[in-house]
Amino acid sequence: SAVISQKPSRDICQRGTSLTIQCQVDSQVTMMFWYRQQPGQSLTLIATANQGSEATYESGFVIDKFPISRPNLTFSTLTVSNMSPEDSSIYLCSVDPGHQETQYFGPGTRLLVL
Amino acid sequence: EDKVVQSPLSLVVHEGDTVTLNCSYEVTNFRSLLWYKQEKKAPTFLFMLTSSGIEKKSGRLSSILDKKELFSILNITATQTGDSAVYLCAVPNTGNQFYFGTGTSLTVIP
């Protein structure tokens, strides 16, 4: 398995501002993913963060709203831009270690937008 | 369209009861199905199932897959209050992007 940390663990933000969430893994991984979990909902994949290339976004998510960086094989950031109350969610990063076909999740970032 | 459906959506039981959670799926090029337990924020991995009819077991939890009928069940015997959580099943596509079910919220009452 992989040990994953996320920062911040929670934040309260004003509408119109942006927040960058960091995800750090204790080993090099090829695939990292960003998910959103809105209150009472299941996990929805936002994008796949690819090292050395642009992220691949799922339907309904765009780079201008959720820019992602993946500068190396152990780190990624997700920015939630121009936030509105509808962006209040838990944001989770996950990694695929590449040999078990499973994903391990970070502790999540709980975001509240006022 | 690929999808994963879980039932029931929520369940309330008493300690000591046995529960069965269901997950059905329709996913192109199926390879595996995974179960996760989510207590606060981060889902924690429970099982990965790839073959029909082979039970995976960990303590009081067990799971089995039926690739013909396209479903999996997660059983929890002798439930404890610490089993209270949301249980998620997920099926990866060919790009290892996961489709998650809506989850089953389990509450175990002392």
mmCIF file of C-alpha atoms in Angstrom:
data_model
loop_
_atom_site.group_PDB
_atom_site.id
_atom_site.type_symbol
_atom_site.label_atom_id
_atom_site.label_comp_id
_atom_site.label_asym_id
_atom_site.label_seq_id
_atom_site.Cartn_x
_atom_site.Cartn_y
_atom_site.Cartn_z
ATOM 1 C CA SER A 1 0.000 0.000 0.000
ATOM 2 C CA ALA A 2 0.955 3.672 -0.142
ATOM 3 C CA VAL A 3 0.921 6.340 2.548
ATOM 4 C CA ILE A 4 -0.833 9.457 1.304
ATOM 5 C CA SER A 5 -1.156 12.830 2.944
ATOM 6 C CA GLN A 6 -3.303 15.794 1.975
ATOM 7 C CA LYS A 7 -3.150 19.420 2.975
ATOM 8 C CA PRO A 8 -5.181 21.174 4.177
ATOM 9 C CA SER A 9 -7.382 18.670 6.000
ATOM 10 C CA ARG A 10 -10.212 21.204 6.040
ATOM 11 C CA ASP A 11 -10.860 24.814 5.134
ATOM 12 C CA ILE A 12 -13.611 27.385 5.092
ATOM 13 C CA CYS A 13 -13.427 29.756 2.158
ATOM 14 C CA GLN A 14 -15.294 32.733 0.784
ATOM 15 C CA ARG A 15 -17.036 32.505 -2.559
ATOM 16 C CA GLY A 16 -14.993 33.760 -5.465
ATOM 17 C CA THR A 17 -11.677 32.700 -3.971
ATOM 18 C CA SER A 18 -9.511 29.707 -4.899
ATOM 19 C CA LEU A 19 -8.016 26.918 -2.821
ATOM 20 C CA THR A 20 -5.132 24.627 -3.714
ATOM 21 C CA ILE A 21 -5.107 21.145 -2.198
ATOM 22 C CA GLN A 22 -1.873 19.206 -2.019
ATOM 23 C CA CYS A 23 -1.441 15.445 -2.188
ATOM 24 C CA GLN A 24 1.844 13.773 -1.261
ATOM 25 C CA VAL A 25 2.652 10.071 -1.592
ATOM 26 C CA ASP A 26 5.477 8.232 0.121
ATOM 27 C CA SER A 27 6.484 6.366 -3.039
ATOM 28 C CA GLN A 28 6.589 7.003 -6.763
ATOM 29 C CA VAL A 29 3.291 6.206 -8.461
ATOM 30 C CA THR A 30 2.307 6.513 -12.066
ATOM 31 C CA MET A 31 -1.358 7.242 -11.608
ATOM 32 C CA MET A 32 -2.938 9.725 -9.244
ATOM 33 C CA PHE A 33 -6.604 10.637 -9.193
ATOM 34 C CA TRP A 34 -8.717 13.421 -7.750
ATOM 35 C CA TYR A 35 -12.264 12.779 -6.528
ATOM 36 C CA ARG A 36 -15.050 14.904 -5.147
ATOM 37 C CA GLN A 37 -17.617 13.693 -2.672
ATOM 38 C CA GLN A 38 -20.509 16.059 -2.176
ATOM 39 C CA PRO A 39 -22.599 15.760 0.985
ATOM 40 C CA GLY A 40 -24.522 12.499 1.041
ATOM 41 C CA GLN A 41 -23.113 11.428 -2.304
ATOM 42 C CA SER A 42 -20.636 8.858 -3.473
ATOM 43 C CA LEU A 43 -17.235 9.611 -4.954
ATOM 44 C CA THR A 44 -17.062 11.247 -8.360
ATOM 45 C CA LEU A 45 -13.838 11.230 -10.321
ATOM 46 C CA ILE A 46 -12.713 14.724 -11.301
ATOM 47 C CA ALA A 47 -9.565 13.907 -13.231
ATOM 48 C CA THR A 48 -6.563 11.679 -13.634
ATOM 49 C CA ALA A 49 -3.314 13.496 -12.883
ATOM 50 C CA ASN A 50 -0.603 12.453 -15.324
ATOM 51 C CA GLN A 51 3.040 13.144 -14.634
ATOM 52 C CA GLY A 52 4.600 15.157 -17.411
ATOM 53 C CA SER A 53 1.386 15.897 -19.272
ATOM 54 C CA GLU A 54 -1.962 17.576 -18.782
ATOM 55 C CA ALA A 55 -4.559 16.009 -16.551
ATOM 56 C CA THR A 56 -7.401 14.053 -18.102
ATOM 57 C CA TYR A 57 -10.763 15.436 -16.979
ATOM 58 C CA GLU A 58 -14.041 13.582 -16.643
ATOM 59 C CA SER A 59 -17.252 14.810 -18.161
ATOM 60 C CA GLY A 60 -18.559 17.813 -16.283
ATOM 61 C CA PHE A 61 -15.160 18.951 -15.009
ATOM 62 C CA VAL A 62 -12.923 21.473 -16.771
ATOM 63 C CA ILE A 63 -9.354 22.615 -16.370
ATOM 64 C CA ASP A 64 -10.282 26.260 -15.796
ATOM 65 C CA LYS A 65 -12.308 25.322 -12.732
ATOM 66 C CA PHE A 66 -10.075 22.531 -11.415
ATOM 67 C CA PRO A 67 -6.499 23.075 -12.591
ATOM 68 C CA ILE A 68 -4.223 20.203 -11.620
ATOM 69 C CA SER A 69 -0.466 19.978 -11.385
ATOM 70 C CA ARG A 70 1.638 16.832 -11.311
ATOM 71 C CA PRO A 71 5.260 17.947 -11.198
ATOM 72 C CA ASN A 72 6.683 14.560 -10.187
ATOM 73 C CA LEU A 73 5.726 10.985 -9.339
ATOM 74 C CA THR A 74 5.007 11.667 -5.653
ATOM 75 C CA PHE A 75 3.057 14.916 -5.654
ATOM 76 C CA SER A 76 -0.018 16.556 -7.145
ATOM 77 C CA THR A 77 -2.180 19.591 -6.500
ATOM 78 C CA LEU A 78 -5.808 20.327 -7.260
ATOM 79 C CA THR A 79 -7.035 23.916 -7.286
ATOM 80 C CA VAL A 80 -10.703 24.707 -6.848
ATOM 81 C CA SER A 81 -11.090 28.050 -8.599
ATOM 82 C CA ASN A 82 -13.628 30.837 -8.209
ATOM 83 C CA MET A 83 -15.434 28.849 -5.557
ATOM 84 C CA SER A 84 -19.148 28.843 -4.931
ATOM 85 C CA PRO A 85 -21.131 27.122 -2.156
ATOM 86 C CA GLU A 86 -21.808 24.254 -4.574
ATOM 87 C CA ASP A 87 -18.103 23.397 -4.374
ATOM 88 C CA SER A 88 -18.474 22.479 -0.706
ATOM 89 C CA SER A 89 -17.350 18.861 -0.676
ATOM 90 C CA ILE A 90 -14.722 16.458 0.458
ATOM 91 C CA TYR A 91 -11.878 16.320 -2.046
ATOM 92 C CA LEU A 92 -9.839 13.133 -2.110
ATOM 93 C CA CYS A 93 -6.728 12.135 -3.936
ATOM 94 C CA SER A 94 -5.953 8.524 -4.606
ATOM 95 C CA VAL A 95 -3.085 6.593 -6.110
ATOM 96 C CA ASP A 96 -2.760 3.408 -8.040
ATOM 97 C CA PRO A 97 0.509 1.743 -7.006
ATOM 98 C CA GLY A 98 0.465 0.022 -10.354
ATOM 99 C CA HIS A 99 0.765 -3.602 -9.355
ATOM 100 C CA GLN A 100 -2.442 -4.425 -7.519
ATOM 101 C CA GLU A 101 -5.063 -2.697 -9.634
ATOM 102 C CA THR A 102 -6.453 -1.008 -6.587
ATOM 103 C CA GLN A 103 -6.484 2.560 -5.376
ATOM 104 C CA TYR A 104 -5.489 3.931 -2.006
ATOM 105 C CA PHE A 105 -6.990 7.142 -0.777
ATOM 106 C CA GLY A 106 -5.616 10.135 1.021
ATOM 107 C CA PRO A 107 -7.322 11.402 4.180
ATOM 108 C CA GLY A 108 -9.339 13.965 2.239
ATOM 109 C CA THR A 109 -9.860 17.717 2.410
ATOM 110 C CA ARG A 110 -13.196 18.938 3.706
ATOM 111 C CA LEU A 111 -14.062 22.240 2.029
ATOM 112 C CA LEU A 112 -16.862 24.582 3.028
ATOM 113 C CA VAL A 113 -17.569 27.584 0.826
ATOM 114 C CA LEU A 114 -19.614 30.395 2.327
ATOM 115 C CA GLU B 1 -23.099 3.638 -19.962
ATOM 116 C CA ASP B 2 -21.040 2.016 -17.229
ATOM 117 C CA LYS B 3 -22.639 2.031 -13.813
ATOM 118 C CA VAL B 4 -22.390 0.578 -10.335
ATOM 119 C CA VAL B 5 -25.474 0.270 -8.133
ATOM 120 C CA GLN B 6 -25.502 -0.571 -4.455
ATOM 121 C CA SER B 7 -28.343 -1.643 -2.211
ATOM 122 C CA PRO B 8 -29.708 -0.983 0.247
ATOM 123 C CA LEU B 9 -28.854 2.722 0.503
ATOM 124 C CA SER B 10 -28.935 2.512 4.278
ATOM 125 C CA LEU B 11 -29.288 -0.118 6.935
ATOM 126 C CA VAL B 12 -29.737 -0.020 10.704
ATOM 127 C CA VAL B 13 -29.039 -3.185 12.681
ATOM 128 C CA HIS B 14 -28.308 -4.236 16.239
ATOM 129 C CA GLU B 15 -24.963 -5.471 17.433
ATOM 130 C CA GLY B 16 -24.536 -9.141 16.697
ATOM 131 C CA ASP B 17 -26.706 -9.113 13.583
ATOM 132 C CA THR B 18 -25.414 -10.302 10.216
ATOM 133 C CA VAL B 19 -25.743 -7.976 7.226
ATOM 134 C CA THR B 20 -25.437 -8.465 3.482
ATOM 135 C CA LEU B 21 -24.628 -5.548 1.221
ATOM 136 C CA ASN B 22 -25.166 -5.742 -2.504
ATOM 137 C CA CYS B 23 -23.341 -4.291 -5.485
ATOM 138 C CA SER B 24 -24.371 -4.793 -9.096
ATOM 139 C CA TYR B 25 -22.437 -3.457 -12.040
ATOM 140 C CA GLU B 26 -22.467 -2.899 -15.753
ATOM 141 C CA VAL B 27 -18.957 -2.082 -16.852
ATOM 142 C CA THR B 28 -17.274 -2.656 -20.184
ATOM 143 C CA ASN B 29 -14.244 -4.946 -20.055
ATOM 144 C CA PHE B 30 -14.718 -5.879 -16.420
ATOM 145 C CA ARG B 31 -11.521 -6.830 -14.609
ATOM 146 C CA SER B 32 -12.172 -6.448 -10.905
ATOM 147 C CA LEU B 33 -14.512 -5.143 -8.227
ATOM 148 C CA LEU B 34 -13.344 -3.508 -5.023
ATOM 149 C CA TRP B 35 -14.993 -2.896 -1.673
ATOM 150 C CA TYR B 36 -14.098 0.052 0.543
ATOM 151 C CA LYS B 37 -15.154 1.161 4.018
ATOM 152 C CA GLN B 38 -15.564 4.904 4.559
ATOM 153 C CA GLU B 39 -15.878 6.095 8.146
ATOM 154 C CA LYS B 40 -14.986 9.769 8.110
ATOM 155 C CA LYS B 41 -13.297 10.947 4.962
ATOM 156 C CA ALA B 42 -10.931 8.490 3.380
ATOM 157 C CA PRO B 43 -12.198 5.158 2.045
ATOM 158 C CA THR B 44 -10.093 2.270 3.250
ATOM 159 C CA PHE B 45 -9.569 -0.762 1.081
ATOM 160 C CA LEU B 46 -11.295 -4.010 2.077
ATOM 161 C CA PHE B 47 -11.284 -6.492 -0.795
ATOM 162 C CA MET B 48 -10.532 -6.844 -4.449
ATOM 163 C CA LEU B 49 -12.428 -9.536 -6.331
ATOM 164 C CA THR B 50 -11.540 -10.786 -9.766
ATOM 165 C CA SER B 51 -12.851 -14.354 -9.987
ATOM 166 C CA SER B 52 -16.374 -15.677 -9.619
ATOM 167 C CA GLY B 53 -17.249 -17.883 -6.701
ATOM 168 C CA ILE B 54 -14.052 -17.383 -4.717
ATOM 169 C CA GLU B 55 -14.776 -15.924 -1.319
ATOM 170 C CA LYS B 56 -12.443 -13.335 0.132
ATOM 171 C CA LYS B 57 -12.483 -13.244 3.917
ATOM 172 C CA SER B 58 -11.054 -10.976 6.558
ATOM 173 C CA GLY B 59 -12.228 -11.599 10.080
ATOM 174 C CA ARG B 60 -15.977 -11.071 10.213
ATOM 175 C CA LEU B 61 -16.089 -9.629 6.710
ATOM 176 C CA SER B 62 -16.355 -11.695 3.567
ATOM 177 C CA SER B 63 -17.155 -10.997 -0.044
ATOM 178 C CA ILE B 64 -17.883 -12.924 -3.181
ATOM 179 C CA LEU B 65 -18.304 -12.086 -6.849
ATOM 180 C CA ASP B 66 -20.696 -13.468 -9.461
ATOM 181 C CA LYS B 67 -19.450 -12.462 -12.896
ATOM 182 C CA LYS B 68 -22.329 -14.173 -14.644
ATOM 183 C CA GLU B 69 -25.019 -12.234 -12.808
ATOM 184 C CA LEU B 70 -22.777 -9.142 -12.505
ATOM 185 C CA PHE B 71 -22.947 -8.595 -8.778
ATOM 186 C CA SER B 72 -21.023 -8.897 -5.568
ATOM 187 C CA ILE B 73 -22.053 -9.164 -1.935
ATOM 188 C CA LEU B 74 -20.279 -8.082 1.204
ATOM 189 C CA ASN B 75 -21.218 -9.960 4.373
ATOM 190 C CA ILE B 76 -20.518 -8.794 7.882
ATOM 191 C CA THR B 77 -21.242 -11.265 10.680
ATOM 192 C CA ALA B 78 -21.626 -10.500 14.385
ATOM 193 C CA THR B 79 -21.719 -6.776 13.659
ATOM 194 C CA GLN B 80 -20.161 -4.309 16.090
ATOM 195 C CA THR B 81 -20.646 -0.575 16.511
ATOM 196 C CA GLY B 82 -17.245 -0.088 14.897
ATOM 197 C CA ASP B 83 -18.666 -1.488 11.678
ATOM 198 C CA SER B 84 -20.843 1.608 11.332
ATOM 199 C CA ALA B 85 -19.670 3.271 8.111
ATOM 200 C CA VAL B 86 -20.487 3.772 4.473
ATOM 201 C CA TYR B 87 -19.484 0.767 2.379
ATOM 202 C CA LEU B 88 -18.560 1.542 -1.213
ATOM 203 C CA CYS B 89 -18.000 -0.748 -4.125
ATOM 204 C CA ALA B 90 -15.997 0.348 -7.121
ATOM 205 C CA VAL B 91 -15.245 -1.086 -10.529
ATOM 206 C CA PRO B 92 -12.299 0.169 -12.582
ATOM 207 C CA ASN B 93 -12.471 0.752 -16.295
ATOM 208 C CA THR B 94 -9.650 -0.028 -18.712
ATOM 209 C CA GLY B 95 -7.869 3.187 -17.673
ATOM 210 C CA ASN B 96 -8.116 2.193 -14.005
ATOM 211 C CA GLN B 97 -10.552 5.016 -13.371
ATOM 212 C CA PHE B 98 -12.995 3.864 -10.762
ATOM 213 C CA TYR B 99 -16.770 3.919 -11.000
ATOM 214 C CA PHE B 100 -18.133 4.078 -7.472
ATOM 215 C CA GLY B 101 -21.547 2.984 -6.321
ATOM 216 C CA THR B 102 -23.692 5.272 -4.202
ATOM 217 C CA GLY B 103 -22.664 3.391 -1.094
ATOM 218 C CA THR B 104 -24.566 1.660 1.684
ATOM 219 C CA SER B 105 -24.695 3.492 4.991
ATOM 220 C CA LEU B 106 -24.584 0.960 7.820
ATOM 221 C CA THR B 107 -25.465 1.908 11.377
ATOM 222 C CA VAL B 108 -24.942 -0.654 14.124
ATOM 223 C CA ILE B 109 -26.852 0.076 17.319
ATOM 224 C CA PRO B 110 -25.473 -1.216 20.646
#
